[in-house]
Amino acid sequence: MATLLLLSGPNLNLLGDREPEIYGTTTLADLVASARSTAEQLGFDLEHVQSNAEGGLIDAIHNARHRCVAIVINPGAFTHYSYAIADALASFDGPIVELHLSNTHRREPWRHRSVITPVATGVIMGFGGDGYPIAVQVAVAKVLEATS
Ligand code: CA2
């Protein structure tokens, strides 16, 4: 079975614990379970890696090359300044879905810019946890489109 990689950046491991008014009460484990269930319904496996370190995310992206068919990534605050993660993603061959729980454009000005968007296939943001199954669905659609 083909494998999708779901990547979670810094502090996402705290979801459900603090700032519920912004990020909701769902835990990261719940979000991963919902993404995995959608992937499996569509006939795909889903691997999940969470790291609070830039290098951990970059290593996971390198490890996905020639092995995973698509990446769904919520890069956390790295979204706004990690050229290293953008470069790593640019080395990946398949579709890349950038995913955010919050609508970052409704928040502080420093969150308005993403250095990831230019290397992503597309972005899902602002729908809270509902964005996770949607991101998996569009990643699978892009994979199937490329192989049909
Ligand atoms: O909206 C998103 O998904 C973000 O990627 C979440 C990041 C934030 O830095 C981005 O600007 C937008 C934050 C990750 C979660 O941070 C938490 C902090 C405290 C408690 C719970 C989560």
Short mmCIF file of C-alpha atoms and ligand atoms in Angstrom, two decimals:
data_model
loop_
_atom_site.label_atom_id
_atom_site.label_comp_id
_atom_site.label_asym_id
_atom_site.label_seq_id
_atom_site.Cartn_x
_atom_site.Cartn_y
_atom_site.Cartn_z
CA MET A 1 0.00 0.00 0.00
CA ALA A 2 1.29 3.50 -0.82
CA THR A 3 2.21 5.66 2.17
CA LEU A 4 1.40 9.30 2.96
CA LEU A 5 3.57 11.20 5.44
CA LEU A 6 1.86 13.52 7.93
CA LEU A 7 4.34 15.89 9.57
CA SER A 8 3.64 17.96 12.68
CA GLY A 9 5.92 20.79 13.74
CA PRO A 10 6.81 22.36 17.07
CA ASN A 11 4.30 22.63 19.92
CA LEU A 12 1.61 20.67 18.10
CA ASN A 13 2.18 17.95 20.70
CA LEU A 14 0.57 20.40 23.19
CA LEU A 15 -2.75 20.54 21.33
CA GLY A 16 -5.80 20.05 23.50
CA ASP A 17 -3.86 21.20 26.55
CA ARG A 18 -3.58 25.00 26.10
CA GLU A 19 -5.02 27.84 23.96
CA PRO A 20 -8.28 25.94 23.14
CA GLU A 21 -9.84 29.22 21.88
CA ILE A 22 -7.35 29.21 18.99
CA TYR A 23 -6.53 25.55 18.41
CA GLY A 24 -9.57 23.71 19.85
CA THR A 25 -9.68 20.88 22.37
CA THR A 26 -8.72 18.06 20.03
CA THR A 27 -5.38 16.40 20.76
CA LEU A 28 -2.71 15.67 18.16
CA ALA A 29 -3.42 11.94 18.63
CA ASP A 30 -7.08 12.60 17.67
CA LEU A 31 -6.03 14.55 14.55
CA VAL A 32 -3.63 11.81 13.48
CA ALA A 33 -6.32 9.15 14.01
CA SER A 34 -8.76 11.10 11.84
CA ALA A 35 -6.14 11.65 9.09
CA ARG A 36 -5.16 7.96 9.22
CA SER A 37 -8.75 6.76 9.04
CA THR A 38 -9.35 8.93 5.94
CA ALA A 39 -6.13 7.65 4.32
CA GLU A 40 -7.06 4.02 5.02
CA GLN A 41 -10.58 4.48 3.64
CA LEU A 42 -8.92 5.69 0.43
CA GLY A 43 -6.53 2.72 0.37
CA PHE A 44 -3.39 4.46 1.65
CA ASP A 45 -1.17 4.03 4.72
CA LEU A 46 -0.35 7.08 6.83
CA GLU A 47 2.87 7.61 8.75
CA HIS A 48 3.08 10.42 11.31
CA VAL A 49 6.16 12.25 12.60
CA GLN A 50 6.02 15.10 15.13
CA SER A 51 9.16 17.02 15.98
CA ASN A 52 9.87 20.17 17.93
CA ALA A 53 13.20 20.47 16.09
CA GLU A 54 13.81 21.73 12.55
CA GLY A 55 16.33 18.92 11.92
CA GLY A 56 13.83 16.25 12.96
CA LEU A 57 11.35 17.49 10.37
CA ILE A 58 14.03 17.78 7.68
CA ASP A 59 15.25 14.22 8.37
CA ALA A 60 11.65 12.95 8.09
CA ILE A 61 11.25 14.73 4.72
CA HIS A 62 14.53 13.23 3.44
CA ASN A 63 13.44 9.81 4.65
CA ALA A 64 10.14 10.18 2.73
CA ARG A 65 11.91 10.75 -0.60
CA HIS A 66 11.32 7.80 -3.02
CA ARG A 67 9.26 6.08 -0.28
CA CYS A 68 6.15 8.17 0.45
CA VAL A 69 3.77 9.36 -2.28
CA ALA A 70 2.70 12.66 -0.68
CA ILE A 71 3.39 14.87 2.35
CA VAL A 72 0.84 16.70 4.48
CA ILE A 73 2.67 19.14 6.74
CA ASN A 74 1.67 21.47 9.53
CA PRO A 75 5.08 23.07 10.10
CA GLY A 76 3.93 25.06 13.17
CA ALA A 77 5.86 28.31 13.65
CA PHE A 78 8.57 27.06 11.24
CA THR A 79 6.02 27.95 8.55
CA HIS A 80 7.02 31.57 8.90
CA TYR A 81 10.82 31.37 8.69
CA SER A 82 12.33 27.94 7.96
CA TYR A 83 14.04 28.12 4.58
CA ALA A 84 15.71 24.81 5.53
CA ILE A 85 12.34 23.02 5.69
CA ALA A 86 11.26 24.74 2.44
CA ASP A 87 14.47 23.50 0.74
CA ALA A 88 13.93 19.96 2.04
CA LEU A 89 10.32 19.95 0.78
CA ALA A 90 11.50 21.22 -2.62
CA SER A 91 13.54 17.99 -2.91
CA PHE A 92 10.38 15.86 -2.55
CA ASP A 93 8.79 14.62 -5.78
CA GLY A 94 5.11 14.19 -4.84
CA PRO A 95 2.26 16.51 -3.80
CA ILE A 96 2.76 18.61 -0.65
CA VAL A 97 -0.24 19.91 1.29
CA GLU A 98 0.50 22.72 3.77
CA LEU A 99 -2.00 22.48 6.62
CA HIS A 100 -2.90 24.88 9.44
CA LEU A 101 -5.54 24.64 12.14
CA SER A 102 -5.96 28.41 12.38
CA ASN A 103 -6.38 30.99 9.64
CA THR A 104 -2.95 32.57 10.07
CA HIS A 105 -4.03 35.66 8.06
CA ARG A 106 -6.50 36.59 10.81
CA ARG A 107 -3.72 36.53 13.41
CA GLU A 108 -0.52 38.49 14.18
CA PRO A 109 1.23 40.02 11.13
CA TRP A 110 4.30 37.78 11.59
CA ARG A 111 2.08 34.75 10.95
CA HIS A 112 0.83 36.10 7.59
CA ARG A 113 3.90 35.05 5.67
CA SER A 114 4.64 31.41 4.87
CA VAL A 115 7.98 30.42 3.37
CA ILE A 116 6.48 26.94 2.82
CA THR A 117 3.63 27.95 0.47
CA PRO A 118 5.92 28.54 -2.56
CA VAL A 119 7.02 24.88 -2.46
CA ALA A 120 3.59 23.43 -1.53
CA THR A 121 1.02 22.13 -3.99
CA GLY A 122 -1.70 23.89 -1.99
CA VAL A 123 -2.78 25.05 1.46
CA ILE A 124 -5.68 24.11 3.77
CA MET A 125 -6.11 26.49 6.71
CA GLY A 126 -8.58 27.84 9.23
CA PHE A 127 -10.89 24.83 9.59
CA GLY A 128 -9.40 23.45 12.79
CA GLY A 129 -9.24 19.66 12.98
CA ASP A 130 -11.63 19.31 10.03
CA GLY A 131 -8.69 20.30 7.83
CA TYR A 132 -6.84 17.04 8.55
CA PRO A 133 -9.14 14.62 6.63
CA ILE A 134 -9.56 17.28 3.91
CA ALA A 135 -5.78 17.59 3.52
CA VAL A 136 -5.47 13.81 3.21
CA GLN A 137 -8.27 13.71 0.62
CA VAL A 138 -6.65 16.37 -1.58
CA ALA A 139 -3.20 14.78 -1.22
CA VAL A 140 -4.64 11.43 -2.40
CA ALA A 141 -6.53 13.14 -5.24
CA LYS A 142 -3.28 14.73 -6.47
CA VAL A 143 -1.41 11.39 -6.24
CA LEU A 144 -4.15 9.61 -8.23
CA GLU A 145 -4.27 12.46 -10.77
CA ALA A 146 -0.50 12.16 -11.33
CA THR A 147 -0.67 8.38 -11.85
CA SER A 148 -3.80 8.25 -14.09
O1 CA2 B 1 -2.59 27.18 12.84
C1 CA2 B 1 -1.67 26.34 12.80
O2 CA2 B 1 -1.86 25.16 12.56
C2 CA2 B 1 -0.23 26.79 13.12
O3 CA2 B 1 0.65 26.09 12.25
C3 CA2 B 1 0.01 26.38 14.57
C4 CA2 B 1 1.34 26.85 15.13
C5 CA2 B 1 1.54 28.34 14.88
O4 CA2 B 1 2.82 28.73 15.31
C6 CA2 B 1 1.35 28.71 13.40
O5 CA2 B 1 1.49 30.11 13.26
C7 CA2 B 1 -0.03 28.28 12.92
C8 CA2 B 1 1.38 26.58 16.66
C9 CA2 B 1 1.30 25.10 17.01
C10 CA2 B 1 0.54 24.82 18.26
O6 CA2 B 1 0.93 25.62 19.35
C11 CA2 B 1 0.34 25.42 20.56
C12 CA2 B 1 0.80 26.24 21.58
C13 CA2 B 1 0.27 26.11 22.86
C14 CA2 B 1 -0.72 25.16 23.10
C15 CA2 B 1 -1.18 24.34 22.07
C16 CA2 B 1 -0.63 24.47 20.80
#
